[in-house]
Amino acid sequence: MRIASDRIDTLRPGEIFVFGSNLAGMHGGGAARLAWQKFGAVWGQGVGLQGQSYAIPTMQGGVETIRPYVEEFIGFAKQHPQLRFLVTEIGCGIAGFTLREIAPLFEPAREVENIFLPERFWQVLNL
């Protein structure tokens, strides 16, 4: 399994920190704040690649509003095999979703060699 650490505070060249954001790109708390402070996230940009980070919006409604952004991310990762995407437990902190709600959105990432998921996402996916 490709497991992303639950404590990411440094990145190697080619590694991308994947975090949950809001559409307004107000990276004020949680992993979004870390992405903004350390990994090049852009204040005011709520979606996509920014420096060594990639934002997936999680604060705009229910789980189904997150799905298209996860699908877009997986497609982006497939198009950039030279990068290594380290996914955080997006949506499971400030946004208030459960692992069982969010992890299944990443089912298509199982076969994408450059996407590393949190261990607890893998636990849900392997049930």
XYZ file of N, CA and C in Angstrom:
381
model
N 0.838 -1.195 0.000
C 0.000 0.000 0.000
C 0.877 1.251 0.000
N 0.377 2.252 -0.637
C 1.065 3.542 -0.677
C 0.445 4.427 0.405
N 1.133 4.517 1.542
C 0.586 5.217 2.709
C 1.267 6.571 2.888
N 0.441 7.612 2.988
C 0.939 8.951 3.310
C 1.015 9.074 4.829
N 2.101 9.632 5.319
C 2.264 9.846 6.755
C 1.152 10.741 7.293
N 0.760 10.526 8.534
C -0.238 11.409 9.135
C 0.407 12.648 9.751
N 1.722 12.748 9.669
C 2.443 13.937 10.161
C 3.426 14.381 9.087
N 2.953 15.168 8.151
C 3.802 15.676 7.082
C 4.202 17.099 7.438
N 5.510 17.310 7.622
C 5.954 18.682 7.891
C 7.101 19.107 6.980
N 7.596 18.179 6.186
C 8.586 18.509 5.160
C 8.253 17.709 3.908
N 8.682 18.214 2.783
C 8.474 17.533 1.509
C 9.787 17.426 0.766
N 9.940 16.348 0.032
C 11.082 16.191 -0.864
C 10.711 16.805 -2.208
N 11.700 17.075 -3.050
C 11.371 17.546 -4.401
C 10.441 16.550 -5.095
N 9.426 17.074 -5.765
C 8.477 16.237 -6.479
C 7.325 15.721 -5.637
N 7.340 15.977 -4.325
C 6.225 15.574 -3.470
C 5.226 16.722 -3.355
N 3.952 16.370 -3.369
C 2.872 17.352 -3.303
C 1.979 17.015 -2.105
N 1.728 18.013 -1.265
C 0.884 17.910 -0.073
C -0.565 18.166 -0.506
N -1.430 17.168 -0.381
C -2.827 17.291 -0.813
C -3.696 17.535 0.414
N -4.392 18.663 0.402
C -5.120 19.094 1.600
C -6.541 19.526 1.267
N -7.385 19.516 2.291
C -8.741 20.010 2.157
C -8.764 21.513 2.319
N -9.537 22.174 1.454
C -9.589 23.642 1.472
C -11.048 24.096 1.428
N -11.211 25.385 1.303
C -12.531 25.936 1.003
C -12.421 26.652 -0.339
N -13.548 26.844 -0.996
C -13.518 27.405 -2.346
C -12.905 28.801 -2.403
N -13.013 29.545 -1.298
C -12.448 30.900 -1.265
C -10.935 30.895 -1.078
N -10.361 29.738 -0.758
C -8.914 29.675 -0.564
C -8.441 30.403 0.682
N -9.282 30.426 1.703
C -8.911 31.034 2.986
C -8.268 29.935 3.830
N -6.962 29.791 3.713
C -6.224 28.679 4.309
C -5.853 28.970 5.767
N -6.877 29.152 6.609
C -6.643 29.619 7.962
C -6.435 28.566 9.033
N -6.781 27.305 8.766
C -6.668 26.309 9.819
C -6.320 24.937 9.285
N -5.942 24.048 10.199
C -5.665 22.656 9.870
C -4.574 22.486 8.825
N -4.773 21.474 7.976
C -3.785 21.178 6.929
C -3.681 22.315 5.926
N -4.779 23.043 5.718
C -4.746 24.164 4.778
C -3.771 25.244 5.256
N -3.783 25.499 6.538
C -2.854 26.495 7.097
C -1.403 26.037 6.904
N -1.145 24.757 7.163
C 0.195 24.212 6.959
C 0.599 24.340 5.487
N -0.330 24.028 4.584
C -0.047 24.142 3.150
C 0.308 25.579 2.788
N -0.402 26.522 3.367
C -0.159 27.947 3.095
C 1.169 28.406 3.700
N 1.452 27.975 4.929
C 2.658 28.414 5.622
C 3.933 27.774 5.078
N 3.854 26.499 4.662
C 5.077 25.766 4.338
C 5.195 25.243 2.917
N 4.061 25.024 2.220
C 4.131 24.286 0.965
C 3.609 25.045 -0.250
N 3.493 26.360 -0.140
C 3.203 27.178 -1.312
C 1.744 27.359 -1.680
N 0.817 26.960 -0.806
C -0.594 27.216 -1.099
C -0.803 28.721 -1.217
N -1.661 29.115 -2.138
C -1.898 30.521 -2.443
C -3.185 30.984 -1.768
N -3.075 32.027 -0.957
C -4.252 32.588 -0.305
C -5.199 33.070 -1.399
N -6.453 32.637 -1.331
C -7.435 33.023 -2.328
C -7.622 32.005 -3.447
N -6.831 30.945 -3.461
C -6.979 29.876 -4.458
C -7.411 28.607 -3.738
N -8.639 28.176 -3.960
C -9.195 27.053 -3.216
C -9.135 25.702 -3.901
N -8.638 25.667 -5.143
C -8.650 24.424 -5.914
C -7.333 24.255 -6.669
N -6.810 23.027 -6.664
C -5.722 22.677 -7.563
C -4.324 22.872 -7.027
N -3.367 22.724 -7.961
C -1.944 22.782 -7.642
C -1.516 24.202 -7.304
N -0.762 24.317 -6.212
C -0.243 25.599 -5.742
C 1.077 25.306 -5.061
N 2.184 25.703 -5.662
C 3.480 25.382 -5.078
C 3.626 23.877 -4.965
N 3.983 23.399 -3.763
C 4.093 21.959 -3.510
C 2.860 21.456 -2.775
N 1.706 22.010 -3.126
C 0.461 21.578 -2.507
C -0.643 21.518 -3.555
N -1.688 20.772 -3.213
C -2.846 20.636 -4.094
C -4.087 20.726 -3.220
N -4.984 21.680 -3.529
C -6.179 21.923 -2.725
C -7.398 21.202 -3.297
N -8.110 20.504 -2.411
C -9.388 19.873 -2.751
C -10.443 20.495 -1.832
N -11.399 21.252 -2.389
C -12.415 21.895 -1.547
C -13.308 20.883 -0.838
N -13.533 21.136 0.462
C -14.346 20.229 1.274
C -15.402 20.955 2.101
N -15.484 22.276 1.976
C -16.317 23.062 2.887
C -17.590 23.618 2.233
N -17.959 23.157 1.044
C -19.042 23.794 0.293
C -20.378 23.058 0.354
N -20.484 22.004 1.127
C -21.744 21.263 1.201
C -21.487 19.835 1.611
N -22.297 18.922 1.089
C -22.185 17.515 1.443
C -21.071 16.799 0.694
N -20.945 15.512 0.980
C -19.894 14.684 0.384
C -19.959 14.722 -1.146
N -21.161 14.710 -1.701
C -21.289 14.677 -3.164
C -20.743 15.941 -3.824
N -20.625 17.032 -3.074
C -20.025 18.247 -3.653
C -18.497 18.142 -3.697
N -17.948 17.189 -2.941
C -16.492 16.991 -2.904
C -16.047 16.055 -4.029
N -16.903 15.091 -4.374
C -16.557 14.055 -5.354
C -15.951 14.603 -6.652
N -16.546 15.628 -7.304
C -15.956 16.087 -8.568
C -14.533 16.627 -8.403
N -14.248 17.212 -7.267
C -12.903 17.740 -7.020
C -11.900 16.611 -6.789
N -12.344 15.543 -6.132
C -11.473 14.375 -5.943
C -11.206 13.723 -7.298
N -12.248 13.606 -8.117
C -12.076 13.026 -9.458
C -11.106 13.863 -10.289
N -11.241 15.182 -10.198
C -10.335 16.092 -10.909
C -8.895 15.895 -10.422
N -8.720 15.764 -9.111
C -7.396 15.530 -8.539
C -6.793 14.225 -9.060
N -7.568 13.155 -9.052
C -7.056 11.859 -9.504
C -6.632 11.942 -10.965
N -7.421 12.617 -11.774
C -7.050 12.819 -13.172
C -5.761 13.610 -13.309
N -5.612 14.646 -12.484
C -4.401 15.466 -12.497
C -3.183 14.617 -12.127
N -3.329 13.790 -11.096
C -2.221 12.933 -10.658
C -1.812 11.965 -11.767
N -2.789 11.421 -12.471
C -2.488 10.507 -13.580
C -1.697 11.220 -14.683
N -2.000 12.493 -14.894
C -1.323 13.275 -15.937
C 0.075 13.718 -15.517
N 0.400 13.570 -14.238
C 1.692 14.018 -13.701
C 2.374 12.884 -12.932
N 2.718 11.797 -13.628
C 3.288 10.625 -12.945
C 4.648 10.889 -12.299
N 5.299 11.973 -12.676
C 6.602 12.302 -12.096
C 6.463 12.887 -10.688
N 5.251 13.265 -10.296
C 5.005 13.816 -8.966
C 4.441 12.734 -8.051
N 4.659 12.926 -6.756
C 4.188 11.990 -5.733
C 3.224 12.765 -4.833
N 1.944 12.374 -4.831
C 0.891 13.100 -4.131
C 0.609 12.457 -2.774
N 0.833 13.212 -1.707
C 0.639 12.747 -0.333
C -0.675 13.330 0.187
N -1.700 12.514 0.232
C -3.044 12.966 0.592
C -3.201 12.969 2.110
N -3.709 14.071 2.630
C -4.058 14.153 4.048
C -5.489 13.639 4.219
N -5.962 13.542 5.445
C -7.340 13.112 5.697
C -8.287 14.272 5.397
N -8.359 14.625 4.110
C -9.170 15.777 3.713
C -10.613 15.604 4.165
N -11.216 16.684 4.601
C -12.614 16.678 4.988
C -12.917 16.101 6.354
N -11.926 15.505 6.997
C -12.159 14.808 8.268
C -11.750 15.629 9.489
N -11.397 16.865 9.289
C -11.034 17.747 10.391
C -12.089 18.827 10.528
N -11.717 20.045 10.159
C -12.594 21.212 10.282
C -13.906 21.024 9.509
N -13.858 20.359 8.343
C -15.071 20.175 7.529
C -16.080 19.241 8.193
N -15.610 18.358 9.084
C -16.506 17.555 9.906
C -17.038 16.261 9.321
N -16.467 15.775 8.229
C -16.915 14.501 7.662
C -16.191 13.348 8.358
N -16.727 12.139 8.189
C -16.093 10.958 8.769
C -15.206 10.284 7.723
N -14.319 9.427 8.198
C -13.476 8.644 7.290
C -14.332 7.811 6.345
N -15.409 7.230 6.857
C -16.286 6.384 6.042
C -17.027 7.184 4.967
N -17.169 8.482 5.167
C -17.794 9.325 4.147
C -16.794 9.728 3.061
N -15.568 10.032 3.464
C -14.582 10.591 2.528
C -13.725 9.536 1.828
N -13.246 8.558 2.551
C -12.328 7.571 1.952
C -12.868 6.934 0.668
N -14.167 6.560 0.602
C -14.652 5.936 -0.639
C -14.527 6.823 -1.878
N -14.464 8.129 -1.691
C -14.267 9.021 -2.840
C -12.936 8.731 -3.530
N -11.984 8.172 -2.783
C -10.643 7.895 -3.300
C -10.489 6.471 -3.833
N -11.577 5.722 -3.923
C -11.524 4.360 -4.463
C -10.777 4.309 -5.805
N -11.056 5.230 -6.751
C -10.339 5.171 -8.033
C -8.822 5.424 -7.904
N -8.376 5.966 -6.788
C -6.940 6.243 -6.586
C -6.166 4.976 -6.229
N -6.857 3.899 -5.908
C -6.185 2.649 -5.540
C -5.140 2.240 -6.567
N -5.444 2.441 -7.845
C -4.592 1.972 -8.941
C -3.647 3.049 -9.466
N -3.633 4.207 -8.838
C -2.786 5.304 -9.319
C -1.510 5.312 -8.479
N -0.427 4.885 -9.100
C 0.822 4.600 -8.385
C 1.451 5.798 -7.679
N 1.132 7.010 -8.096
C 1.770 8.181 -7.484
C 0.864 8.892 -6.476
N -0.243 8.246 -6.084
C -1.115 8.790 -5.033
C -0.941 7.940 -3.778
N -0.567 8.602 -2.689
C -0.369 7.971 -1.390
C -1.495 8.444 -0.472
N -2.265 7.511 0.065
C -3.415 7.837 0.903
C -3.095 7.634 2.376
N -3.832 8.334 3.241
C -3.656 8.109 4.681
C -3.989 6.659 5.039
N -3.304 6.126 6.020
C -3.538 4.741 6.433
C -5.000 4.491 6.776
N -5.633 5.458 7.440
C -7.032 5.250 7.838
C -7.971 5.262 6.627
N -7.616 5.927 5.530
C -8.397 5.819 4.296
C -8.280 4.392 3.745
N -7.041 3.855 3.729
C -6.842 2.487 3.247
C -7.653 1.499 4.076
N -7.708 1.711 5.396
C -8.466 0.789 6.259
C -9.934 0.751 5.836
N -10.509 1.914 5.539
C -11.899 1.973 5.106
C -12.043 1.318 3.728
N -11.140 1.621 2.804
C -11.225 1.083 1.446
C -11.060 -0.427 1.415
N -10.342 -0.992 2.384
C -10.088 -2.431 2.393
C -11.102 -3.229 3.197
N -12.144 -2.587 3.684
C -13.190 -3.300 4.446
C -13.953 -4.244 3.540
